[in-house]
Every structure is written in C-alpha cells, then in structure tokens.
Short mmCIF file of C-alpha atoms in Angstrom, two decimals:
data_model
loop_
_atom_site.label_atom_id
_atom_site.label_comp_id
_atom_site.label_asym_id
_atom_site.label_seq_id
_atom_site.Cartn_x
_atom_site.Cartn_y
_atom_site.Cartn_z
CA MET Q 23 23.97 13.68 -17.45
CA GLN Q 24 21.41 13.80 -14.67
CA VAL Q 25 23.21 14.45 -11.50
CA PRO Q 26 21.56 15.23 -7.92
CA ALA Q 27 22.13 18.54 -6.23
CA GLN Q 28 24.45 18.73 -3.29
CA VAL Q 29 23.15 16.85 -0.25
CA GLU Q 30 24.46 16.01 3.20
CA TYR Q 31 24.15 12.36 4.16
CA GLU Q 32 23.91 10.79 7.91
CA LYS Q 33 23.23 7.03 8.64
CA ALA Q 34 20.99 6.17 11.51
CA THR Q 35 21.79 3.68 13.87
CA SER Q 36 18.56 3.31 15.77
CA VAL Q 37 14.95 4.50 15.54
CA ASP Q 38 15.79 7.09 18.30
CA HIS Q 39 18.94 8.28 16.41
CA ALA Q 40 16.76 8.71 13.20
CA LEU Q 41 14.28 10.69 15.02
CA ALA Q 42 17.10 12.79 16.57
CA LEU Q 43 18.50 13.40 13.04
CA LEU Q 44 15.16 14.32 11.71
CA ALA Q 45 14.87 16.85 14.63
CA ARG Q 46 18.21 18.27 13.95
CA TYR Q 47 17.84 18.75 10.12
CA GLY Q 48 14.27 19.95 10.14
CA PRO Q 49 11.74 19.42 7.26
CA ALA Q 50 14.74 19.85 4.59
CA ALA Q 51 15.67 16.22 5.53
CA ARG Q 52 14.42 13.29 3.68
CA VAL Q 53 14.37 9.58 4.88
CA LEU Q 54 16.30 7.13 2.70
CA ALA Q 55 14.99 3.61 2.69
CA GLY Q 56 15.08 1.60 -0.61
CA GLY Q 57 15.64 4.92 -2.56
CA HIS Q 58 14.29 3.59 -5.96
CA SER Q 59 11.96 6.49 -6.23
CA LEU Q 60 13.58 9.15 -4.05
CA ILE Q 61 17.09 8.88 -6.04
CA PRO Q 62 15.52 9.01 -9.62
CA MET Q 63 13.60 12.18 -8.39
CA MET Q 64 16.64 13.85 -6.90
CA LYS Q 65 18.50 13.13 -10.20
CA LEU Q 66 15.84 15.02 -12.12
CA ARG Q 67 16.06 17.69 -9.43
CA LEU Q 68 12.19 16.96 -8.77
CA ALA Q 69 13.20 16.48 -5.15
CA GLN Q 70 16.20 18.50 -3.34
CA PRO Q 71 16.50 17.63 0.20
CA GLU Q 72 19.39 19.14 2.03
CA THR Q 73 20.07 16.04 4.16
CA LEU Q 74 19.40 12.40 3.59
CA ILE Q 75 19.04 10.24 6.62
CA ASP Q 76 19.80 6.61 5.72
CA ILE Q 77 17.73 4.10 7.92
CA ASN Q 78 18.77 0.85 6.01
CA GLY Q 79 20.79 -0.42 8.95
CA LEU Q 80 17.49 -0.28 11.22
CA THR Q 81 17.10 -3.91 11.19
CA GLU Q 82 14.48 -3.70 13.96
CA LEU Q 83 12.17 -2.24 11.39
CA ALA Q 84 12.58 -5.26 9.20
CA TYR Q 85 9.98 -8.18 10.20
CA LEU Q 86 6.79 -9.81 9.45
CA ARG Q 87 4.89 -11.75 12.40
CA VAL Q 88 1.39 -12.32 13.66
CA THR Q 89 0.98 -10.83 17.09
CA ASP Q 90 -2.54 -10.63 18.99
CA GLY Q 91 -4.49 -11.16 16.03
CA GLU Q 92 -2.76 -8.78 13.68
CA LEU Q 93 -0.23 -9.24 10.94
CA LEU Q 94 2.49 -6.71 11.95
CA ILE Q 95 4.77 -5.45 9.20
CA GLY Q 96 7.87 -3.46 9.90
CA ALA Q 97 8.40 -0.52 7.73
CA LEU Q 98 11.88 -1.46 6.46
CA THR Q 99 10.57 -4.93 5.36
CA ARG Q 100 11.69 -5.43 1.78
CA HIS Q 101 9.21 -6.05 -1.10
CA ALA Q 102 10.97 -9.68 -1.69
CA GLU Q 103 10.44 -10.56 2.00
CA LEU Q 104 6.61 -9.70 1.97
CA LEU Q 105 6.21 -11.78 -1.30
CA ALA Q 106 8.19 -14.75 0.27
CA SER Q 107 6.33 -14.62 3.55
CA ALA Q 108 4.01 -17.57 4.08
CA GLN Q 109 2.14 -15.90 6.80
CA ALA Q 110 1.47 -12.83 4.50
CA GLY Q 111 0.13 -15.10 1.80
CA GLU Q 112 -2.03 -17.37 4.18
CA HIS Q 113 -3.85 -14.32 5.94
CA CYS Q 114 -3.66 -11.45 3.03
CA ALA Q 115 -3.17 -13.12 -0.47
CA ILE Q 116 -3.91 -9.54 -1.99
CA LEU Q 117 -0.15 -8.58 -0.56
CA HIS Q 118 1.30 -11.32 -2.55
CA ASP Q 119 -0.87 -10.49 -5.80
CA ALA Q 120 0.30 -6.94 -5.60
CA GLU Q 121 3.87 -7.85 -4.89
CA LYS Q 122 4.11 -9.94 -7.80
CA VAL Q 123 3.51 -7.17 -9.95
CA ILE Q 124 5.53 -4.51 -8.55
CA ALA Q 125 8.72 -3.47 -10.49
CA ASP Q 126 11.20 -6.30 -10.86
CA PRO Q 127 13.26 -8.58 -8.79
CA VAL Q 128 16.02 -6.03 -8.36
CA VAL Q 129 13.55 -3.44 -7.10
CA ARG Q 130 11.63 -5.90 -4.89
CA ASN Q 131 15.14 -7.12 -3.09
CA TRP Q 132 15.93 -3.63 -2.09
CA GLY Q 133 12.80 -1.39 -2.20
CA THR Q 134 10.78 -1.09 1.27
CA ILE Q 135 7.24 -1.39 2.20
CA GLY Q 136 7.43 1.90 4.41
CA GLY Q 137 9.22 3.75 1.50
CA SER Q 138 6.77 2.92 -0.99
CA LEU Q 139 3.89 4.27 1.22
CA CYS Q 140 5.59 7.26 2.18
CA GLN Q 141 6.61 8.02 -1.22
CA ALA Q 142 2.77 8.39 -1.62
CA ASP Q 143 2.71 7.94 -5.48
CA PRO Q 144 -0.87 8.02 -6.57
CA SER Q 145 0.01 4.87 -8.66
CA GLU Q 146 1.64 2.83 -6.07
CA ASP Q 147 0.30 -0.60 -5.76
CA LEU Q 148 0.55 -1.48 -1.95
CA SER Q 149 -1.57 1.83 -1.07
CA ALA Q 150 -4.66 0.11 -2.59
CA ALA Q 151 -3.87 -3.21 -1.03
CA PHE Q 152 -3.55 -1.85 2.41
CA ALA Q 153 -6.81 0.36 1.98
CA ALA Q 154 -8.93 -2.92 1.27
CA LEU Q 155 -7.38 -4.52 4.26
CA LYS Q 156 -8.31 -1.52 6.37
CA ALA Q 157 -4.73 -1.46 7.78
CA THR Q 158 -3.27 0.81 10.49
CA MET Q 159 0.00 2.67 10.21
CA VAL Q 160 2.31 3.50 13.22
CA ILE Q 161 4.07 6.64 13.02
CA CYS Q 162 6.87 7.15 15.69
CA ARG Q 163 7.90 10.50 17.01
CA PRO Q 164 9.93 11.75 19.87
CA GLY Q 165 8.29 10.71 23.23
CA GLY Q 166 5.75 8.05 21.73
CA THR Q 167 3.82 6.85 18.87
CA ARG Q 168 0.44 7.61 17.00
CA THR Q 169 -1.60 5.54 14.83
CA VAL Q 170 -3.69 6.50 11.78
CA SER Q 171 -5.74 4.29 9.29
CA ALA Q 172 -4.25 3.39 6.00
CA ARG Q 173 -7.29 5.45 4.47
CA GLU Q 174 -6.23 8.63 6.35
CA PHE Q 175 -2.34 8.04 5.73
CA HIS Q 176 -2.26 9.95 2.33
CA THR Q 177 -3.46 13.35 2.02
CA GLY Q 178 -2.70 13.83 -1.69
CA PRO Q 179 -0.38 12.93 -4.51
CA TYR Q 180 3.29 12.67 -2.76
CA GLU Q 181 1.97 13.77 0.72
CA THR Q 182 0.96 11.75 3.75
CA VAL Q 183 0.28 12.54 7.37
CA VAL Q 184 3.81 11.86 8.58
CA ARG Q 185 5.32 15.24 9.94
CA PRO Q 186 8.65 16.46 10.01
CA GLY Q 187 10.51 14.73 12.86
CA GLU Q 188 8.15 11.52 12.51
CA LEU Q 189 8.61 8.22 11.08
CA LEU Q 190 6.71 5.44 9.73
CA THR Q 191 7.76 2.28 11.58
CA GLU Q 192 4.88 -0.60 11.26
CA ILE Q 193 1.82 -1.45 9.35
CA ARG Q 194 -0.82 -3.58 11.08
CA ILE Q 195 -3.54 -5.54 9.58
CA PRO Q 196 -6.29 -7.49 11.41
CA VAL Q 197 -6.31 -11.04 10.91
CA ARG Q 198 -10.03 -12.09 10.52
CA PRO Q 199 -11.55 -15.46 9.90
CA ASP Q 200 -13.78 -16.47 6.91
CA GLY Q 201 -12.00 -14.00 4.65
CA GLY Q 202 -10.11 -13.80 1.21
CA SER Q 203 -8.71 -11.15 -1.03
CA ALA Q 204 -6.78 -10.62 -4.51
CA TYR Q 205 -5.36 -7.76 -6.32
CA GLU Q 206 -5.22 -7.22 -10.10
CA LYS Q 207 -3.70 -4.38 -12.08
CA VAL Q 208 -3.76 -3.14 -15.83
CA GLY Q 209 -0.44 -2.00 -16.98
CA ARG Q 210 1.30 -1.20 -20.19
CA ARG Q 211 4.43 -3.00 -19.48
CA VAL Q 212 5.06 -5.96 -16.99
CA GLY Q 213 5.97 -4.66 -13.64
CA ASP Q 214 5.37 -0.89 -14.67
CA TRP Q 215 3.09 1.63 -12.89
CA PRO Q 216 -0.60 0.56 -13.37
CA VAL Q 217 -2.87 2.27 -15.48
CA SER Q 218 -5.47 1.27 -13.21
CA ALA Q 219 -5.73 -1.34 -10.45
CA ALA Q 220 -8.02 -2.66 -7.87
CA GLY Q 221 -7.82 -4.69 -4.77
CA VAL Q 222 -10.82 -6.45 -3.04
CA ALA Q 223 -10.88 -8.00 0.63
CA LEU Q 224 -14.12 -9.86 1.59
CA TRP Q 225 -15.12 -11.49 4.88
CA LEU Q 226 -17.98 -13.90 4.95
CA ASP Q 227 -20.74 -14.96 7.45
CA GLY Q 228 -22.39 -17.81 5.81
CA ASP Q 229 -23.38 -16.70 2.22
CA SER Q 230 -23.57 -13.09 3.27
CA ILE Q 231 -20.88 -10.53 3.21
CA ALA Q 232 -19.93 -9.45 6.78
CA ASP Q 233 -17.41 -6.63 5.79
CA ALA Q 234 -15.83 -5.64 2.34
CA GLY Q 235 -12.65 -3.54 1.59
CA ILE Q 236 -11.98 -2.16 -1.88
CA GLY Q 237 -8.91 -0.40 -2.77
CA LEU Q 238 -8.37 1.39 -6.16
CA THR Q 239 -5.09 2.83 -7.28
CA ALA Q 240 -4.03 5.14 -10.45
CA VAL Q 241 -7.69 6.38 -11.05
CA GLY Q 242 -7.91 9.15 -8.50
CA ALA Q 243 -10.12 7.42 -5.86
CA ARG Q 244 -10.43 9.23 -2.71
CA ASN Q 245 -8.17 7.66 -0.16
CA PHE Q 246 -7.44 4.86 -2.41
CA ALA Q 247 -10.98 3.37 -1.46
CA ALA Q 248 -14.45 2.64 -3.12
CA ALA Q 249 -16.37 3.21 0.08
CA GLU Q 250 -19.89 3.41 -1.25
CA ALA Q 251 -19.41 0.04 -3.07
CA GLU Q 252 -18.09 -1.38 0.08
CA GLU Q 253 -21.22 -0.12 1.82
CA PHE Q 254 -23.62 -1.78 -0.51
CA LEU Q 255 -21.90 -5.16 -0.37
CA ARG Q 256 -21.79 -5.12 3.45
CA GLY Q 257 -24.64 -7.46 4.52
CA ALA Q 258 -25.37 -8.36 0.84
CA THR Q 259 -25.41 -12.00 -0.44
CA ALA Q 260 -22.21 -13.05 -1.99
CA SER Q 261 -23.56 -13.53 -5.54
CA GLU Q 262 -22.28 -12.68 -9.15
CA ASP Q 263 -25.28 -10.03 -9.50
CA ASN Q 264 -24.19 -8.19 -6.29
CA PHE Q 265 -20.57 -8.05 -7.29
CA ALA Q 266 -21.53 -6.81 -10.77
CA ARG Q 267 -23.84 -3.96 -9.14
CA ALA Q 268 -21.14 -3.04 -6.63
CA GLY Q 269 -18.72 -2.45 -9.54
CA GLN Q 270 -20.97 0.08 -11.14
CA ILE Q 271 -21.22 2.32 -7.97
CA PRO Q 272 -18.88 5.81 -8.35
CA ALA Q 273 -15.93 5.49 -6.17
CA GLY Q 274 -15.27 9.25 -5.53
CA LEU Q 275 -12.82 9.38 -8.27
CA GLY Q 276 -10.93 12.52 -9.32
CA PRO Q 277 -11.22 14.44 -12.75
CA ALA Q 278 -11.93 12.21 -15.30
CA ARG Q 279 -11.12 11.85 -19.07
CA PRO Q 280 -13.26 10.55 -21.91
CA GLY Q 281 -13.24 6.64 -21.88
CA ARG Q 282 -13.57 4.08 -19.09
CA VAL Q 283 -11.07 1.58 -17.39
CA GLN Q 284 -12.05 -1.66 -16.12
CA ALA Q 285 -10.04 -2.93 -13.21
CA ALA Q 286 -11.46 -6.43 -12.20
CA PRO Q 287 -9.82 -8.42 -9.39
CA ARG Q 288 -11.59 -11.48 -11.04
CA ARG Q 289 -10.00 -14.32 -9.44
CA ARG Q 290 -9.07 -15.66 -6.04
CA ALA Q 291 -10.80 -12.99 -4.34
CA LEU Q 292 -12.18 -15.60 -1.48
CA ARG Q 293 -9.30 -18.15 -1.78
CA ALA Q 294 -7.61 -17.75 1.72
CA ARG Q 295 -9.72 -20.50 3.73
CA PRO Q 296 -12.06 -23.05 2.21
CA ALA Q 297 -14.75 -21.96 4.41
CA ALA Q 298 -14.84 -18.42 2.94
CA CYS Q 299 -14.88 -19.99 -0.41
CA ALA Q 300 -18.18 -21.69 0.09
CA ALA Q 301 -20.16 -19.15 -1.88
CA PRO Q 302 -18.54 -17.41 -4.96
CA ARG Q 303 -14.96 -19.03 -5.47
CA ALA Q 304 -13.90 -15.79 -7.35
CA TRP Q 305 -14.57 -12.25 -7.39
CA ARG Q 306 -16.07 -11.45 -10.63
CA GLY Q 307 -17.58 -8.06 -10.14
CA HIS Q 308 -16.10 -5.52 -12.51
CA LEU Q 309 -14.89 -2.38 -10.69
CA THR Q 310 -15.66 0.40 -13.40
CA CYS Q 311 -13.72 3.65 -12.95
CA ARG Q 312 -13.03 6.70 -14.92
CA SER Q 313 -9.25 7.28 -15.49
CA PRO Q 314 -7.99 10.80 -14.11
#
C-alpha cells in the first residue's frame, strides 16, 4: 500500500496568508493546488514535504479575462474552466487544443493551470503552449511581484524560477491581431503524457509571417521552444515550403536516442481570424525532433 510520509497541513485563506505560511515553514513546504501530480509523488515517497499549504480556497486566483490587450489567467483556474472559456478559444486556440488532450474530465475539473506549470514535468502540455504564445508569468512575493517569461520559467525537469516563499499567481498572454495557433501531440493513450508534442502560434502581415512561436514538449527542447525555427519563419512568406524547411531546423534538443519523432500541428494553425487565414489555412510544416 502506498502511503505518504507524515506531513503537516495548513489551509491558506488569502494570497498574503499563503505567503506568510510559506515564509513560516520555509523551503520544506509545498503548495497544494489540484494535487494530481504532487499527491501521487508523495505516495511513492518521491516528494516528502514537511508541510502542505492548501491554496484551493483562494478564489481570487481563479479567473480568465482580457484586460489592456492581454489574456489574464489566474493560477488557480481549473483546466476545465480554461477549456470552456470562449475568450481563451477566440484569442488562443492552442490552449483549447492542449486542454482537450490533457488527462481526463476528472483531472481537468480539479487540476489547476498554475499547479501544472509549477510541477514542471518535462512532458507537461501547457508549458509548450505558453512558450509558443510567449506568455509572461507573474510571481508574487512578500512586498510585491516580479514577472518572468514563460521561456525562462522552467529551469529543468521539476524545477522553476519560483523561489521558496513565492507563489505563481497569474499568466499573461498578449492578444495580437491577425494570428492563429494550434497544438498537437503524439501519445500512447488518450489523455496520457505525450511521447512528443508541438504547439505553433503565427501572426501574419499580409502574406508574410510577422512573428512565430513554436513550443515543444517531451522531447528535451531547451525552454520548451524552437527558437531557431521561429527566427527562420519570422519575415518569411507563409508557404508550405517554408513551413517544411522550418520543421527541419534543429530545436536545441537534449540527448537523443536513435529514431525520430514527428510532432506536427497539421491543422487550424491560422484559424483564429479569417484575415489571418488568407494565406495558408493550416500549418502543415513537420516539426521533426529527436526523442530524448
């Protein structure tokens, strides 16, 4: 029988209270949000925090709204809420694509966006999606906040820039015109961790690509991104040939095993707005990556 080690439990009643508890208990404390990753790790004794600080009551961190040209997502927003959000789907279709293939309805109803990101699993779906969207993370600490880009948020497997005594509170995504995005993953089973996955966000200026974001997960990509392929696409004509060439550019991946994995967001990459779809109506470039 798998039983976690003994642990103390505290329930936070506000963000300030959560920060005070984190300061009181120090680095040995862990924040409990959805718990779908942390609790199984505790049962296997892979994680043994001395104190759990439960933030599920912090409803002020559960929201989705567009303000000042940004889509704001509270860290305690549930996966199901993000999937159901019309605003998220309108501006960032990649988020709906990713949420549809995350786990199952039971997990999505309770698991949180911030919890998934802070768990920092190298196979986590939303990390690639937010990397493609070039999101910004807001981290709260005593006396103020600091921001960090999604591509700097993860420092390694199960490691982030969130320091002891800090709390991820919000994700900010710029809302930009003439753009579209998509996410696709390869998995052994429906809802399981991906064998590989890729997300793409493109913004057009006529027939040219004004900007591009490519996120990769489960393949060891540095910062979940394919920066060299993005640079190639930026300013290029939105054409099948350029998409295919971008997919052949190495993505700064980790150690490789023999064999190749194809992760291709083949459809809907420019579907968000009709104007953005005037050139190609689907992303068909193959992002070729070596499996770690």
